[in-house]
Amino acid sequence: LDGMFKKDPSLLEPFEIVLINEVDTLVRRSGGRTAIVFPWSTLLMSLQGKWLIGMSGTLRDDHAVFTQEQVEIRRELDTLKQHFPGAEVFTMEDLYDTDVEEYLEPTFLTVSTVNDSRIRSISKVIDELIRNTRADIMSELAEDDNLHLVDGDARRVHLMIERLPITEELKGRYSGLLMLRKYVYAMPPKQFLRMFHNDYLKHYFNVSELRKTLPTISAKVTSVLKIAVKYKKSVVLTSYLEMVSQVEDVLSKAGLNVLTITGATRDKGEVLRSFREDDNTNVLVMSPVGERDLDIPQAEVMIVCDSINTSKTMYQKFKRTRGGLVILLVYSGTSEELKVARLMDRIIERYPWSTALLETQSDKLS
């Protein structure tokens, strides 16, 4: 649009109202010469005198605004209002008592706990290593009078890890442990064990013993099977291709007809058409790249194998089925269970008009 306007400045003259989708993405999230991302800093000047309506169905979470010296945690709307003075903000709460509810399809969320004592033991050790590393980071910051950079907030350590004046060893260890924990929760055991081969972790884990005791099939995949056999059409979301493959293999051997969509899938439209129209196709398994921008209202249930902390992203995933039931799998007694509980609280608080939380389901058979 900016390029078209530069070629023909009269292009926008016939328009009185301009709709801006995903308006929250206009605001820069880090320090710089401008607060508005390119090319909106100049394009907005060209729209003076017109009605501007910015829309966002899913505002981002409280976000980090970086300056040269520190990070500030802000609410999304506060940042938008700061850079658009005089703007009126209308939220879904303002539309209550209207006919808006006639157009909403509620999504029901529930958490299903997966019991695996071996995963629980591994996660507790990793949690402790993360806490110890964070304490080492705080100590190193305190030695050089840099504690003000994080202000005692653990979120700031995570957000600013690459900018903090600490050793590269600490940065790498902290980031690596966070990723390792995610792998443990989201990958089949035999696959995530490959990440344990380093000098630091060998002091805390016996990889040879773990290889003997951990199962080949993830307990979460077993739970996916138990859920999928109860429904005619299920969608399964998982972050890693290794889990996509294992879910497909286990469910197919159980007699279910399974399709997959990943970033490597060439004709996503054809796969979706088969899932929607073929009554004999039971399950669609998707990776994050594969499921982007896809809607599957035909699914009776969505099974989410692993989650991230960002409520906006997770809410967008949940709404792929345009209502219905979403089941989130978590390992019981782990930090994943606590993380997902916090995630559910944020989503229900932020999107109460379209989501509802059902009682947690416990899986005692894994």
mmCIF file of C-alpha atoms in Angstrom:
data_model
loop_
_atom_site.group_PDB
_atom_site.id
_atom_site.type_symbol
_atom_site.label_atom_id
_atom_site.label_comp_id
_atom_site.label_asym_id
_atom_site.label_seq_id
_atom_site.Cartn_x
_atom_site.Cartn_y
_atom_site.Cartn_z
ATOM 1 C CA LEU A 1 0.000 0.000 0.000
ATOM 2 C CA ASP A 2 2.817 2.396 0.839
ATOM 3 C CA GLY A 3 4.501 1.736 -2.505
ATOM 4 C CA MET A 4 1.247 2.195 -4.396
ATOM 5 C CA PHE A 5 0.589 5.484 -2.602
ATOM 6 C CA LYS A 6 4.052 6.801 -3.453
ATOM 7 C CA LYS A 7 3.396 6.103 -7.128
ATOM 8 C CA ASP A 8 -0.074 7.669 -7.031
ATOM 9 C CA PRO A 9 -0.746 10.048 -4.079
ATOM 10 C CA SER A 10 -4.387 10.384 -5.179
ATOM 11 C CA LEU A 11 -4.987 6.671 -4.602
ATOM 12 C CA LEU A 12 -6.547 7.142 -1.154
ATOM 13 C CA GLU A 13 -8.618 10.231 -1.930
ATOM 14 C CA PRO A 14 -11.904 8.357 -2.619
ATOM 15 C CA PHE A 15 -11.756 6.574 0.749
ATOM 16 C CA GLU A 16 -13.209 8.073 3.925
ATOM 17 C CA ILE A 17 -12.634 5.068 6.191
ATOM 18 C CA VAL A 18 -9.520 2.889 6.411
ATOM 19 C CA LEU A 19 -9.609 -0.467 8.242
ATOM 20 C CA ILE A 20 -6.302 -1.649 9.706
ATOM 21 C CA ASN A 21 -6.235 -5.338 10.601
ATOM 22 C CA GLU A 22 -3.976 -6.565 13.442
ATOM 23 C CA VAL A 23 -3.448 -2.964 14.525
ATOM 24 C CA ASP A 24 -1.308 -4.050 17.478
ATOM 25 C CA THR A 25 1.503 -4.977 15.077
ATOM 26 C CA LEU A 26 1.963 -1.305 14.143
ATOM 27 C CA VAL A 27 3.754 -0.529 17.402
ATOM 28 C CA ARG A 28 7.496 -1.209 17.586
ATOM 29 C CA ARG A 29 8.466 -3.507 20.458
ATOM 30 C CA SER A 30 12.031 -2.286 20.962
ATOM 31 C CA GLY A 31 13.839 0.992 21.222
ATOM 32 C CA GLY A 32 14.574 2.862 18.037
ATOM 33 C CA ARG A 33 14.214 6.183 16.289
ATOM 34 C CA THR A 34 10.496 5.625 15.677
ATOM 35 C CA ALA A 35 7.736 4.068 17.760
ATOM 36 C CA ILE A 36 5.740 2.915 14.731
ATOM 37 C CA VAL A 37 7.007 0.158 12.449
ATOM 38 C CA PHE A 38 7.878 0.914 8.824
ATOM 39 C CA PRO A 39 6.075 2.006 6.665
ATOM 40 C CA TRP A 40 3.251 3.054 8.979
ATOM 41 C CA SER A 41 5.155 6.016 10.419
ATOM 42 C CA THR A 42 4.825 7.760 7.040
ATOM 43 C CA LEU A 43 1.673 6.037 5.808
ATOM 44 C CA LEU A 44 -0.368 7.268 8.774
ATOM 45 C CA MET A 45 0.580 10.834 7.906
ATOM 46 C CA SER A 46 -0.970 10.277 4.482
ATOM 47 C CA LEU A 47 -4.218 9.148 6.096
ATOM 48 C CA GLN A 48 -4.824 12.321 8.078
ATOM 49 C CA GLY A 49 -8.413 13.488 7.865
ATOM 50 C CA LYS A 50 -9.780 9.985 7.364
ATOM 51 C CA TRP A 51 -11.514 7.663 9.795
ATOM 52 C CA LEU A 52 -9.068 4.982 10.957
ATOM 53 C CA ILE A 53 -10.479 1.791 12.466
ATOM 54 C CA GLY A 54 -7.864 -0.565 13.865
ATOM 55 C CA MET A 55 -8.904 -4.123 14.661
ATOM 56 C CA SER A 56 -7.294 -6.993 16.515
ATOM 57 C CA GLY A 57 -9.158 -10.097 17.564
ATOM 58 C CA THR A 58 -6.234 -11.267 19.684
ATOM 59 C CA LEU A 59 -4.111 -8.604 21.342
ATOM 60 C CA ARG A 60 -0.640 -9.773 22.247
ATOM 61 C CA ASP A 61 0.252 -10.575 25.832
ATOM 62 C CA ASP A 62 1.845 -8.084 28.160
ATOM 63 C CA HIS A 63 4.938 -7.407 26.126
ATOM 64 C CA ALA A 64 8.489 -6.256 26.629
ATOM 65 C CA VAL A 65 9.401 -2.794 25.377
ATOM 66 C CA PHE A 66 13.193 -2.522 25.161
ATOM 67 C CA THR A 67 15.173 0.655 25.581
ATOM 68 C CA GLN A 68 18.947 0.847 25.416
ATOM 69 C CA GLU A 69 19.270 0.254 29.152
ATOM 70 C CA GLN A 70 16.290 -1.714 30.403
ATOM 71 C CA VAL A 71 13.079 -3.539 29.589
ATOM 72 C CA GLU A 72 9.613 -2.370 30.512
ATOM 73 C CA ILE A 73 6.658 -4.754 30.754
ATOM 74 C CA ARG A 74 3.518 -3.095 29.384
ATOM 75 C CA ARG A 75 -0.080 -3.940 28.626
ATOM 76 C CA GLU A 76 -0.857 -4.011 24.918
ATOM 77 C CA LEU A 77 -3.638 -1.405 25.041
ATOM 78 C CA ASP A 78 -1.476 1.001 27.056
ATOM 79 C CA THR A 79 1.150 0.975 24.306
ATOM 80 C CA LEU A 80 -1.422 1.431 21.551
ATOM 81 C CA LYS A 81 -3.084 4.369 23.305
ATOM 82 C CA GLN A 82 0.290 5.989 23.966
ATOM 83 C CA HIS A 83 1.130 6.145 20.264
ATOM 84 C CA PHE A 84 -2.391 6.929 19.038
ATOM 85 C CA PRO A 85 -3.457 9.834 21.268
ATOM 86 C CA GLY A 86 -7.137 10.663 21.144
ATOM 87 C CA ALA A 87 -8.098 7.195 19.939
ATOM 88 C CA GLU A 88 -11.260 5.571 21.276
ATOM 89 C CA VAL A 89 -10.905 1.949 22.353
ATOM 90 C CA PHE A 90 -13.833 -0.460 22.075
ATOM 91 C CA THR A 91 -13.540 -3.984 23.454
ATOM 92 C CA MET A 92 -15.868 -6.972 23.528
ATOM 93 C CA GLU A 93 -17.024 -5.876 26.977
ATOM 94 C CA ASP A 94 -18.529 -2.792 25.329
ATOM 95 C CA LEU A 95 -20.590 -5.036 23.046
ATOM 96 C CA TYR A 96 -22.265 -7.035 25.789
ATOM 97 C CA ASP A 97 -26.071 -6.687 25.851
ATOM 98 C CA THR A 98 -26.080 -6.460 22.051
ATOM 99 C CA ASP A 99 -26.734 -9.188 19.479
ATOM 100 C CA VAL A 100 -23.005 -10.021 19.299
ATOM 101 C CA GLU A 101 -23.509 -13.329 21.116
ATOM 102 C CA GLU A 102 -25.557 -14.607 18.183
ATOM 103 C CA TYR A 103 -22.345 -14.628 16.137
ATOM 104 C CA LEU A 104 -20.029 -16.229 18.703
ATOM 105 C CA GLU A 105 -19.157 -19.928 18.777
ATOM 106 C CA PRO A 106 -17.828 -20.840 22.231
ATOM 107 C CA THR A 107 -14.737 -22.995 22.610
ATOM 108 C CA PHE A 108 -14.627 -25.302 25.620
ATOM 109 C CA LEU A 109 -11.159 -25.874 27.063
ATOM 110 C CA THR A 110 -10.108 -28.713 29.304
ATOM 111 C CA VAL A 111 -6.775 -30.034 30.548
ATOM 112 C CA SER A 112 -6.074 -33.768 30.497
ATOM 113 C CA THR A 113 -3.226 -34.842 32.761
ATOM 114 C CA VAL A 114 -0.901 -37.604 31.582
ATOM 115 C CA ASN A 115 0.792 -39.625 34.303
ATOM 116 C CA ASP A 116 4.405 -40.609 33.600
ATOM 117 C CA SER A 117 6.645 -40.859 36.658
ATOM 118 C CA ARG A 118 9.824 -40.989 34.549
ATOM 119 C CA ILE A 119 9.045 -37.728 32.756
ATOM 120 C CA ARG A 120 8.068 -36.183 36.078
ATOM 121 C CA SER A 121 11.425 -37.115 37.635
ATOM 122 C CA ILE A 122 13.392 -35.725 34.677
ATOM 123 C CA SER A 123 11.420 -32.478 34.674
ATOM 124 C CA LYS A 124 11.981 -31.886 38.380
ATOM 125 C CA VAL A 125 15.750 -32.110 37.912
ATOM 126 C CA ILE A 126 15.628 -29.717 34.942
ATOM 127 C CA ASP A 127 13.423 -27.298 36.919
ATOM 128 C CA GLU A 128 16.004 -27.260 39.698
ATOM 129 C CA LEU A 129 18.850 -26.654 37.240
ATOM 130 C CA ILE A 130 16.913 -23.740 35.730
ATOM 131 C CA ARG A 131 16.344 -22.206 39.163
ATOM 132 C CA ASN A 132 20.016 -22.613 40.061
ATOM 133 C CA THR A 133 21.135 -21.050 36.783
ATOM 134 C CA ARG A 134 18.764 -18.123 37.282
ATOM 135 C CA ALA A 135 20.256 -17.639 40.755
ATOM 136 C CA ASP A 136 23.753 -17.635 39.212
ATOM 137 C CA ILE A 137 22.596 -14.978 36.741
ATOM 138 C CA MET A 138 21.238 -12.809 39.547
ATOM 139 C CA SER A 139 24.481 -13.196 41.507
ATOM 140 C CA GLU A 140 26.565 -12.157 38.511
ATOM 141 C CA LEU A 141 24.320 -9.141 37.919
ATOM 142 C CA ALA A 142 24.588 -8.169 41.589
ATOM 143 C CA GLU A 143 28.392 -8.298 41.506
ATOM 144 C CA ASP A 144 28.437 -5.526 38.895
ATOM 145 C CA ASP A 145 25.474 -3.565 40.320
ATOM 146 C CA ASN A 146 23.228 -4.548 37.393
ATOM 147 C CA LEU A 147 20.291 -6.036 39.306
ATOM 148 C CA HIS A 148 18.148 -3.046 38.345
ATOM 149 C CA LEU A 149 18.064 -4.385 34.788
ATOM 150 C CA VAL A 150 15.730 -7.211 35.818
ATOM 151 C CA ASP A 151 14.219 -5.603 38.921
ATOM 152 C CA GLY A 152 13.747 -8.987 40.585
ATOM 153 C CA ASP A 153 11.327 -10.168 37.870
ATOM 154 C CA ALA A 154 12.097 -13.644 36.484
ATOM 155 C CA ARG A 155 10.290 -12.777 33.256
ATOM 156 C CA ARG A 156 12.859 -10.083 32.587
ATOM 157 C CA VAL A 157 15.688 -12.604 32.819
ATOM 158 C CA HIS A 158 14.027 -14.647 30.094
ATOM 159 C CA LEU A 159 13.152 -11.633 27.921
ATOM 160 C CA MET A 160 16.541 -9.949 28.235
ATOM 161 C CA ILE A 161 18.845 -12.962 28.383
ATOM 162 C CA GLU A 162 20.809 -11.988 25.251
ATOM 163 C CA ARG A 163 21.171 -8.365 26.402
ATOM 164 C CA LEU A 164 22.188 -9.002 29.993
ATOM 165 C CA PRO A 165 25.848 -8.272 30.913
ATOM 166 C CA ILE A 166 26.604 -11.852 31.983
ATOM 167 C CA THR A 167 28.910 -14.550 30.651
ATOM 168 C CA GLU A 168 28.065 -16.329 27.418
ATOM 169 C CA GLU A 169 28.268 -19.610 29.320
ATOM 170 C CA LEU A 170 25.398 -18.556 31.596
ATOM 171 C CA LYS A 171 23.325 -17.308 28.671
ATOM 172 C CA GLY A 172 23.799 -20.556 26.780
ATOM 173 C CA ARG A 173 23.140 -22.740 29.801
ATOM 174 C CA TYR A 174 19.917 -20.912 30.727
ATOM 175 C CA SER A 175 18.522 -20.886 27.181
ATOM 176 C CA GLY A 176 19.564 -24.496 26.642
ATOM 177 C CA LEU A 177 17.825 -25.726 29.792
ATOM 178 C CA LEU A 178 14.599 -23.958 28.842
ATOM 179 C CA MET A 179 14.658 -25.604 25.422
ATOM 180 C CA LEU A 180 15.535 -28.978 26.937
ATOM 181 C CA ARG A 181 12.483 -28.813 29.201
ATOM 182 C CA LYS A 182 10.292 -28.013 26.205
ATOM 183 C CA TYR A 183 11.720 -31.011 24.320
ATOM 184 C CA VAL A 184 10.971 -33.314 27.263
ATOM 185 C CA TYR A 185 7.336 -32.213 27.343
ATOM 186 C CA ALA A 186 6.804 -32.149 23.578
ATOM 187 C CA MET A 187 8.915 -34.923 21.981
ATOM 188 C CA PRO A 188 8.907 -38.734 22.111
ATOM 189 C CA PRO A 189 11.407 -39.928 24.767
ATOM 190 C CA LYS A 190 13.910 -41.526 22.401
ATOM 191 C CA GLN A 191 14.103 -38.301 20.406
ATOM 192 C CA PHE A 192 14.543 -35.842 23.275
ATOM 193 C CA LEU A 193 17.289 -38.012 24.792
ATOM 194 C CA ARG A 194 19.588 -36.880 21.976
ATOM 195 C CA MET A 195 19.595 -33.433 23.594
ATOM 196 C CA PHE A 196 21.095 -34.782 26.842
ATOM 197 C CA HIS A 197 24.543 -35.469 25.414
ATOM 198 C CA ASN A 198 26.646 -32.604 26.786
ATOM 199 C CA ASP A 199 29.239 -32.204 29.517
ATOM 200 C CA TYR A 200 27.003 -30.143 31.808
ATOM 201 C CA LEU A 201 24.016 -32.520 31.834
ATOM 202 C CA LYS A 202 26.054 -35.705 32.269
ATOM 203 C CA HIS A 203 26.638 -34.683 35.905
ATOM 204 C CA TYR A 204 22.894 -34.889 36.568
ATOM 205 C CA PHE A 205 21.551 -37.567 34.194
ATOM 206 C CA ASN A 206 22.651 -41.087 33.328
ATOM 207 C CA VAL A 207 21.693 -41.137 29.648
ATOM 208 C CA SER A 208 22.410 -44.858 29.258
ATOM 209 C CA GLU A 209 20.043 -45.667 32.107
ATOM 210 C CA LEU A 210 17.391 -43.318 30.764
ATOM 211 C CA ARG A 211 17.598 -44.985 27.364
ATOM 212 C CA LYS A 212 16.828 -48.327 29.004
ATOM 213 C CA THR A 213 13.925 -47.139 31.143
ATOM 214 C CA LEU A 214 12.136 -44.612 28.926
ATOM 215 C CA PRO A 215 9.501 -46.001 26.558
ATOM 216 C CA THR A 216 9.632 -45.613 22.796
ATOM 217 C CA ILE A 217 6.039 -44.371 22.622
ATOM 218 C CA SER A 218 5.276 -41.099 24.379
ATOM 219 C CA ALA A 219 2.596 -41.323 27.071
ATOM 220 C CA LYS A 220 0.994 -38.315 25.401
ATOM 221 C CA VAL A 221 0.645 -40.253 22.146
ATOM 222 C CA THR A 222 -1.118 -43.018 24.064
ATOM 223 C CA SER A 223 -3.488 -40.387 25.470
ATOM 224 C CA VAL A 224 -4.100 -38.987 21.976
ATOM 225 C CA LEU A 225 -5.173 -42.463 20.852
ATOM 226 C CA LYS A 226 -7.554 -42.889 23.793
ATOM 227 C CA ILE A 227 -9.236 -39.589 22.966
ATOM 228 C CA ALA A 228 -9.280 -39.924 19.180
ATOM 229 C CA VAL A 229 -11.115 -43.271 19.158
ATOM 230 C CA LYS A 230 -14.084 -41.568 20.846
ATOM 231 C CA TYR A 231 -14.681 -39.045 18.046
ATOM 232 C CA LYS A 232 -15.411 -39.194 14.329
ATOM 233 C CA LYS A 233 -13.158 -36.233 13.501
ATOM 234 C CA SER A 234 -10.149 -35.150 15.592
ATOM 235 C CA VAL A 235 -7.406 -32.593 15.027
ATOM 236 C CA VAL A 236 -4.073 -33.085 16.795
ATOM 237 C CA LEU A 237 -1.585 -30.214 17.197
ATOM 238 C CA THR A 238 2.026 -30.897 18.134
ATOM 239 C CA SER A 239 5.170 -28.786 17.874
ATOM 240 C CA TYR A 240 7.652 -31.286 16.489
ATOM 241 C CA LEU A 241 7.762 -33.491 13.413
ATOM 242 C CA GLU A 242 8.917 -36.439 15.529
ATOM 243 C CA MET A 243 5.613 -36.320 17.401
ATOM 244 C CA VAL A 244 3.644 -35.885 14.176
ATOM 245 C CA SER A 245 5.226 -39.088 12.873
ATOM 246 C CA GLN A 246 4.684 -41.052 16.079
ATOM 247 C CA VAL A 247 1.043 -39.967 16.433
ATOM 248 C CA GLU A 248 0.398 -40.919 12.807
ATOM 249 C CA ASP A 249 2.091 -44.298 13.240
ATOM 250 C CA VAL A 250 0.362 -45.278 16.505
ATOM 251 C CA LEU A 251 -3.105 -44.154 15.447
ATOM 252 C CA SER A 252 -2.809 -45.774 12.023
ATOM 253 C CA LYS A 253 -1.809 -49.109 13.576
ATOM 254 C CA ALA A 254 -4.882 -48.809 15.815
ATOM 255 C CA GLY A 255 -7.095 -48.702 12.730
ATOM 256 C CA LEU A 256 -7.705 -44.962 12.424
ATOM 257 C CA ASN A 257 -7.327 -43.189 9.098
ATOM 258 C CA VAL A 258 -4.821 -40.383 9.661
ATOM 259 C CA LEU A 259 -3.727 -37.409 7.556
ATOM 260 C CA THR A 260 -0.871 -35.015 8.344
ATOM 261 C CA ILE A 261 -0.064 -31.423 7.473
ATOM 262 C CA THR A 262 3.419 -30.022 8.121
ATOM 263 C CA GLY A 263 5.554 -27.312 6.598
ATOM 264 C CA ALA A 264 6.640 -29.831 3.968
ATOM 265 C CA THR A 265 3.080 -30.603 2.824
ATOM 266 C CA ARG A 266 2.725 -29.281 -0.714
ATOM 267 C CA ASP A 267 -1.035 -29.422 -1.224
ATOM 268 C CA LYS A 268 -2.552 -28.505 2.126
ATOM 269 C CA GLY A 269 -5.850 -27.690 0.458
ATOM 270 C CA GLU A 270 -6.226 -31.225 -0.886
ATOM 271 C CA VAL A 271 -5.399 -32.747 2.512
ATOM 272 C CA LEU A 272 -7.931 -30.471 4.211
ATOM 273 C CA ARG A 273 -10.571 -31.327 1.623
ATOM 274 C CA SER A 274 -10.032 -35.037 2.262
ATOM 275 C CA PHE A 275 -10.341 -34.550 6.013
ATOM 276 C CA ARG A 276 -13.485 -32.452 5.685
ATOM 277 C CA GLU A 277 -15.313 -34.534 3.097
ATOM 278 C CA ASP A 278 -14.144 -38.120 3.599
ATOM 279 C CA ASP A 279 -16.209 -39.714 6.369
ATOM 280 C CA ASN A 280 -13.604 -42.452 6.697
ATOM 281 C CA THR A 281 -10.806 -40.013 7.587
ATOM 282 C CA ASN A 282 -10.702 -39.744 11.373
ATOM 283 C CA VAL A 283 -7.661 -37.706 12.401
ATOM 284 C CA LEU A 284 -5.656 -34.754 11.094
ATOM 285 C CA VAL A 285 -2.240 -34.234 12.737
ATOM 286 C CA MET A 286 -0.561 -30.859 12.224
ATOM 287 C CA SER A 287 2.683 -29.105 13.106
ATOM 288 C CA PRO A 288 2.780 -25.328 13.855
ATOM 289 C CA VAL A 289 3.989 -24.403 10.367
ATOM 290 C CA GLY A 290 1.441 -26.713 8.806
ATOM 291 C CA GLU A 291 -1.585 -25.455 10.737
ATOM 292 C CA ARG A 292 -0.899 -21.750 10.217
ATOM 293 C CA ASP A 293 -3.909 -19.846 8.800
ATOM 294 C CA LEU A 294 -6.033 -22.989 8.522
ATOM 295 C CA ASP A 295 -9.568 -23.412 9.875
ATOM 296 C CA ILE A 296 -11.074 -26.859 10.483
ATOM 297 C CA PRO A 297 -14.653 -26.431 11.740
ATOM 298 C CA GLN A 298 -15.430 -30.070 10.869
ATOM 299 C CA ALA A 299 -13.368 -31.351 13.815
ATOM 300 C CA GLU A 300 -15.300 -32.460 16.888
ATOM 301 C CA VAL A 301 -12.266 -32.202 19.145
ATOM 302 C CA MET A 302 -8.820 -30.621 19.056
ATOM 303 C CA ILE A 303 -6.039 -32.333 21.012
ATOM 304 C CA VAL A 304 -3.068 -30.094 21.868
ATOM 305 C CA CYS A 305 0.040 -32.106 22.761
ATOM 306 C CA ASP A 306 2.143 -29.178 24.014
ATOM 307 C CA SER A 307 1.671 -25.479 24.672
ATOM 308 C CA ILE A 308 3.614 -22.233 24.675
ATOM 309 C CA ASN A 309 3.224 -19.353 27.126
ATOM 310 C CA THR A 310 1.773 -16.844 24.665
ATOM 311 C CA SER A 311 -1.983 -16.696 25.211
ATOM 312 C CA LYS A 312 -2.638 -14.920 21.885
ATOM 313 C CA THR A 313 -0.943 -17.667 19.867
ATOM 314 C CA MET A 314 -2.622 -20.471 21.800
ATOM 315 C CA TYR A 315 -6.044 -18.822 21.531
ATOM 316 C CA GLN A 316 -5.609 -18.569 17.768
ATOM 317 C CA LYS A 317 -4.818 -22.288 17.671
ATOM 318 C CA PHE A 318 -7.877 -23.139 19.759
ATOM 319 C CA LYS A 319 -10.170 -21.201 17.424
ATOM 320 C CA ARG A 320 -9.055 -23.171 14.360
ATOM 321 C CA THR A 321 -12.080 -25.429 14.890
ATOM 322 C CA ARG A 322 -14.450 -22.447 15.230
ATOM 323 C CA GLY A 323 -15.871 -23.652 18.529
ATOM 324 C CA GLY A 324 -16.159 -27.063 20.133
ATOM 325 C CA LEU A 325 -13.888 -28.948 22.517
ATOM 326 C CA VAL A 326 -10.140 -28.429 22.985
ATOM 327 C CA ILE A 327 -8.161 -30.860 25.163
ATOM 328 C CA LEU A 328 -4.678 -29.851 26.318
ATOM 329 C CA LEU A 329 -2.368 -32.679 27.351
ATOM 330 C CA VAL A 330 0.049 -32.033 30.227
ATOM 331 C CA TYR A 331 2.330 -34.246 32.272
ATOM 332 C CA SER A 332 0.914 -34.387 35.797
ATOM 333 C CA GLY A 333 3.008 -33.132 38.685
ATOM 334 C CA THR A 334 5.325 -31.101 36.433
ATOM 335 C CA SER A 335 5.937 -27.437 35.714
ATOM 336 C CA GLU A 336 4.065 -27.998 32.435
ATOM 337 C CA GLU A 337 0.875 -28.540 34.416
ATOM 338 C CA LEU A 338 1.409 -25.255 36.276
ATOM 339 C CA LYS A 339 2.272 -23.401 33.058
ATOM 340 C CA VAL A 340 -0.885 -24.559 31.296
ATOM 341 C CA ALA A 341 -3.017 -23.676 34.333
ATOM 342 C CA ARG A 342 -1.677 -20.108 34.172
ATOM 343 C CA LEU A 343 -2.240 -20.067 30.415
ATOM 344 C CA MET A 344 -5.877 -21.117 30.835
ATOM 345 C CA ASP A 345 -6.437 -18.403 33.437
ATOM 346 C CA ARG A 346 -5.068 -15.738 31.078
ATOM 347 C CA ILE A 347 -7.126 -16.950 28.130
ATOM 348 C CA ILE A 348 -10.370 -17.104 30.121
ATOM 349 C CA GLU A 349 -9.668 -13.635 31.516
ATOM 350 C CA ARG A 350 -8.843 -12.165 28.112
ATOM 351 C CA TYR A 351 -11.448 -13.931 25.960
ATOM 352 C CA PRO A 352 -14.387 -14.679 28.298
ATOM 353 C CA TRP A 353 -16.945 -14.145 25.527
ATOM 354 C CA SER A 354 -15.720 -17.084 23.436
ATOM 355 C CA THR A 355 -14.041 -19.553 25.821
ATOM 356 C CA ALA A 356 -15.088 -21.602 28.825
ATOM 357 C CA LEU A 357 -13.004 -23.862 31.061
ATOM 358 C CA LEU A 358 -14.186 -27.388 31.839
ATOM 359 C CA GLU A 359 -13.020 -29.536 34.740
ATOM 360 C CA THR A 360 -9.557 -31.054 34.359
ATOM 361 C CA GLN A 361 -9.526 -34.680 33.248
ATOM 362 C CA SER A 362 -7.064 -37.082 34.870
ATOM 363 C CA ASP A 363 -5.516 -39.945 32.973
ATOM 364 C CA LYS A 364 -4.704 -42.718 35.438
ATOM 365 C CA LEU A 365 -3.987 -45.366 32.804
ATOM 366 C CA SER A 366 -0.772 -44.038 31.233
#
